[in-house]
């Protein structure tokens, strides 16, 4: 009789025993899923924080850059106005003195300054004779040669002398269109660094 009554009990205990033996797998799987969910939530929160910090840093950088460029623009404009206010032709010695003052204000030893003078066709002969005398170069010419309505030849460079005479308004100049645009708007603009031939070889302004 006792043996017959144990049969149903054993039948019930078998699945319970299997469940207990596999319970740790269920707990592990549950913890694993919760860990993934928590990690994704933390990752999303960290990503949002980084994006916010990046946005704030970007705005601060743009604000600072605008301020620096604004100050630089005013200093360049002042430098140009000082040259334009001269009643006499600009000599290389005077240009060097102005450039040193500007360099001292900027506190930038890698600064490169170039001066190009606007010359209408009607004033071409006068300009050539003037520069031939000021520069002591009797063979001074504007290059590329050929008649044009207007010219903008590189005249002086600082801190080194350049092979002056190249016309920035010529079609062969890389930034010809930008030069025309800036002249029309009478505003400041930035180009990529230029390579300008000098007495010491090829001088490239720093980035």
GROMACS .gro file of C-alpha atoms in nm:
model
  207
    1UNK     CA    1   0.000   0.000   0.000
    2UNK     CA    2   0.279   0.238   0.092
    3UNK     CA    3   0.459   0.174  -0.235
    4UNK     CA    4   0.146   0.260  -0.438
    5UNK     CA    5   0.095   0.594  -0.252
    6UNK     CA    6   0.454   0.708  -0.330
    7UNK     CA    7   0.406   0.693  -0.706
    8UNK     CA    8   0.209   1.022  -0.743
    9UNK     CA    9   0.448   1.199  -0.504
   10UNK     CA   10   0.751   1.104  -0.708
   11UNK     CA   11   0.575   1.211  -1.026
   12UNK     CA   12   0.516   1.560  -0.878
   13UNK     CA   13   0.867   1.600  -0.736
   14UNK     CA   14   1.042   1.522  -1.065
   15UNK     CA   15   0.948   1.845  -1.253
   16UNK     CA   16   0.994   2.053  -0.937
   17UNK     CA   17   1.342   1.912  -0.898
   18UNK     CA   18   1.426   1.991  -1.262
   19UNK     CA   19   1.293   2.346  -1.211
   20UNK     CA   20   1.506   2.398  -0.902
   21UNK     CA   21   1.814   2.265  -1.079
   22UNK     CA   22   1.762   2.513  -1.368
   23UNK     CA   23   1.656   2.807  -1.151
   24UNK     CA   24   2.006   2.958  -1.156
   25UNK     CA   25   1.987   2.980  -1.536
   26UNK     CA   26   1.663   3.176  -1.514
   27UNK     CA   27   1.814   3.411  -1.254
   28UNK     CA   28   2.128   3.455  -1.464
   29UNK     CA   29   1.927   3.530  -1.777
   30UNK     CA   30   1.708   3.782  -1.588
   31UNK     CA   31   2.014   3.960  -1.442
   32UNK     CA   32   2.181   3.955  -1.783
   33UNK     CA   33   1.880   4.123  -1.950
   34UNK     CA   34   1.858   4.383  -1.672
   35UNK     CA   35   2.232   4.452  -1.708
   36UNK     CA   36   2.200   4.509  -2.081
   37UNK     CA   37   1.904   4.743  -2.030
   38UNK     CA   38   2.093   4.938  -1.762
   39UNK     CA   39   2.406   4.962  -1.980
   40UNK     CA   40   2.206   5.090  -2.278
   41UNK     CA   41   2.038   5.351  -2.057
   42UNK     CA   42   2.375   5.466  -1.919
   43UNK     CA   43   2.525   5.471  -2.268
   44UNK     CA   44   2.241   5.685  -2.398
   45UNK     CA   45   2.272   5.924  -2.104
   46UNK     CA   46   2.649   5.952  -2.151
   47UNK     CA   47   2.606   6.012  -2.523
   48UNK     CA   48   2.358   6.291  -2.455
   49UNK     CA   49   2.597   6.447  -2.204
   50UNK     CA   50   2.888   6.432  -2.449
   51UNK     CA   51   2.676   6.586  -2.724
   52UNK     CA   52   2.572   6.868  -2.491
   53UNK     CA   53   2.931   6.931  -2.378
   54UNK     CA   54   3.043   6.922  -2.741
   55UNK     CA   55   2.775   7.172  -2.837
   56UNK     CA   56   2.872   7.408  -2.553
   57UNK     CA   57   3.243   7.378  -2.638
   58UNK     CA   58   3.165   7.444  -3.005
   59UNK     CA   59   2.969   7.758  -2.923
   60UNK     CA   60   3.247   7.882  -2.696
   61UNK     CA   61   3.506   7.816  -2.967
   62UNK     CA   62   3.300   7.998  -3.233
   63UNK     CA   63   3.246   8.294  -2.999
   64UNK     CA   64   3.617   8.311  -2.917
   65UNK     CA   65   3.714   8.273  -3.283
   66UNK     CA   66   3.477   8.551  -3.390
   67UNK     CA   67   3.622   8.777  -3.121
   68UNK     CA   68   3.981   8.706  -3.227
   69UNK     CA   69   3.904   8.750  -3.597
   70UNK     CA   70   3.711   9.069  -3.521
   71UNK     CA   71   4.007   9.216  -3.335
   72UNK     CA   72   4.243   9.101  -3.609
   73UNK     CA   73   4.018   9.255  -3.873
   74UNK     CA   74   4.017   9.589  -3.695
   75UNK     CA   75   4.396   9.581  -3.663
   76UNK     CA   76   4.440   9.496  -4.031
   77UNK     CA   77   4.197   9.770  -4.129
   78UNK     CA   78   4.387  10.017  -3.911
   79UNK     CA   79   4.714   9.903  -4.071
   80UNK     CA   80   4.568   9.957  -4.419
   81UNK     CA   81   4.424  10.297  -4.325
   82UNK     CA   82   4.763  10.406  -4.194
   83UNK     CA   83   4.923  10.321  -4.530
   84UNK     CA   84   4.643  10.487  -4.728
   85UNK     CA   85   4.677  10.806  -4.523
   86UNK     CA   86   5.030  10.865  -4.651
   87UNK     CA   87   5.069  11.156  -4.888
   88UNK     CA   88   5.394  11.023  -5.034
   89UNK     CA   89   5.458  10.695  -5.219
   90UNK     CA   90   5.508  10.401  -4.985
   91UNK     CA   91   5.872  10.298  -4.970
   92UNK     CA   92   5.998   9.960  -4.858
   93UNK     CA   93   6.160  10.109  -4.546
   94UNK     CA   94   5.833  10.268  -4.438
   95UNK     CA   95   5.644   9.947  -4.511
   96UNK     CA   96   5.893   9.753  -4.296
   97UNK     CA   97   5.848   9.999  -4.008
   98UNK     CA   98   5.468   9.971  -4.022
   99UNK     CA   99   5.497   9.593  -4.046
  100UNK     CA  100   5.720   9.570  -3.739
  101UNK     CA  101   5.470   9.775  -3.541
  102UNK     CA  102   5.188   9.547  -3.655
  103UNK     CA  103   5.398   9.240  -3.571
  104UNK     CA  104   5.460   9.376  -3.221
  105UNK     CA  105   5.087   9.425  -3.169
  106UNK     CA  106   5.004   9.076  -3.293
  107UNK     CA  107   5.296   8.918  -3.101
  108UNK     CA  108   5.330   8.666  -3.381
  109UNK     CA  109   5.679   8.589  -3.507
  110UNK     CA  110   5.543   8.381  -3.796
  111UNK     CA  111   5.343   8.673  -3.935
  112UNK     CA  112   5.376   8.739  -4.307
  113UNK     CA  113   5.261   9.071  -4.453
  114UNK     CA  114   5.225   9.157  -4.821
  115UNK     CA  115   5.135   9.484  -4.985
  116UNK     CA  116   4.976   9.503  -5.328
  117UNK     CA  117   4.897   9.839  -5.488
  118UNK     CA  118   4.594   9.895  -5.708
  119UNK     CA  119   4.694  10.041  -6.045
  120UNK     CA  120   4.442  10.140  -6.313
  121UNK     CA  121   4.558  10.114  -6.673
  122UNK     CA  122   4.576  10.493  -6.700
  123UNK     CA  123   4.832  10.502  -6.415
  124UNK     CA  124   5.039  10.203  -6.526
  125UNK     CA  125   5.336  10.394  -6.669
  126UNK     CA  126   5.349  10.624  -6.366
  127UNK     CA  127   5.345  10.327  -6.128
  128UNK     CA  128   5.618  10.142  -6.318
  129UNK     CA  129   5.850  10.442  -6.321
  130UNK     CA  130   5.777  10.508  -5.953
  131UNK     CA  131   5.850  10.150  -5.846
  132UNK     CA  132   6.158  10.128  -6.064
  133UNK     CA  133   6.297  10.423  -5.870
  134UNK     CA  134   6.171  10.325  -5.523
  135UNK     CA  135   6.285   9.964  -5.551
  136UNK     CA  136   6.603  10.040  -5.742
  137UNK     CA  137   6.497   9.795  -6.013
  138UNK     CA  138   6.513   9.962  -6.355
  139UNK     CA  139   6.365   9.649  -6.518
  140UNK     CA  140   6.067   9.623  -6.280
  141UNK     CA  141   5.755   9.501  -6.464
  142UNK     CA  142   5.409   9.369  -6.379
  143UNK     CA  143   5.367   9.001  -6.458
  144UNK     CA  144   5.204   8.844  -6.641
  145UNK     CA  145   5.260   9.110  -6.905
  146UNK     CA  146   4.992   9.241  -7.133
  147UNK     CA  147   4.732   9.519  -7.126
  148UNK     CA  148   4.449   9.492  -6.873
  149UNK     CA  149   4.197   9.742  -6.740
  150UNK     CA  150   4.343   9.726  -6.388
  151UNK     CA  151   4.629   9.570  -6.196
  152UNK     CA  152   4.702   9.471  -5.837
  153UNK     CA  153   5.074   9.388  -5.833
  154UNK     CA  154   5.246   9.254  -5.523
  155UNK     CA  155   5.480   9.534  -5.424
  156UNK     CA  156   5.635   9.456  -5.086
  157UNK     CA  157   5.665   9.164  -4.845
  158UNK     CA  158   5.761   9.137  -4.478
  159UNK     CA  159   5.975   9.009  -4.311
  160UNK     CA  160   6.150   8.917  -4.636
  161UNK     CA  161   6.162   9.082  -4.975
  162UNK     CA  162   5.954   8.917  -5.247
  163UNK     CA  163   5.986   8.895  -5.622
  164UNK     CA  164   5.742   9.181  -5.661
  165UNK     CA  165   5.529   9.258  -5.963
  166UNK     CA  166   5.292   8.960  -5.980
  167UNK     CA  167   4.942   9.081  -6.063
  168UNK     CA  168   4.680   8.944  -5.822
  169UNK     CA  169   4.405   9.049  -6.064
  170UNK     CA  170   4.542   8.837  -6.344
  171UNK     CA  171   4.336   8.539  -6.454
  172UNK     CA  172   4.620   8.305  -6.363
  173UNK     CA  173   4.606   8.391  -5.992
  174UNK     CA  174   4.452   8.113  -5.783
  175UNK     CA  175   4.231   8.348  -5.580
  176UNK     CA  176   4.144   8.585  -5.864
  177UNK     CA  177   3.767   8.557  -5.807
  178UNK     CA  178   3.800   8.607  -5.432
  179UNK     CA  179   4.015   8.918  -5.481
  180UNK     CA  180   3.746   9.065  -5.708
  181UNK     CA  181   3.475   8.979  -5.455
  182UNK     CA  182   3.661   9.135  -5.164
  183UNK     CA  183   3.730   9.452  -5.364
  184UNK     CA  184   3.359   9.484  -5.443
  185UNK     CA  185   3.245   9.437  -5.083
  186UNK     CA  186   3.536   9.625  -4.925
  187UNK     CA  187   3.554   9.359  -4.655
  188UNK     CA  188   3.808   9.120  -4.510
  189UNK     CA  189   3.830   8.760  -4.617
  190UNK     CA  190   4.055   8.459  -4.558
  191UNK     CA  191   4.217   8.235  -4.817
  192UNK     CA  192   4.429   7.925  -4.793
  193UNK     CA  193   4.801   7.988  -4.723
  194UNK     CA  194   4.982   8.132  -5.024
  195UNK     CA  195   5.321   8.038  -5.162
  196UNK     CA  196   5.509   8.355  -5.258
  197UNK     CA  197   5.850   8.359  -5.424
  198UNK     CA  198   6.108   8.548  -5.219
  199UNK     CA  199   6.477   8.624  -5.236
  200UNK     CA  200   6.535   8.325  -5.008
  201UNK     CA  201   6.343   8.086  -5.233
  202UNK     CA  202   5.980   7.996  -5.179
  203UNK     CA  203   5.826   8.133  -4.864
  204UNK     CA  204   5.503   7.980  -4.742
  205UNK     CA  205   5.293   8.153  -4.478
  206UNK     CA  206   5.218   7.930  -4.183
  207UNK     CA  207   4.874   7.779  -4.142
   0.00000   0.00000   0.00000
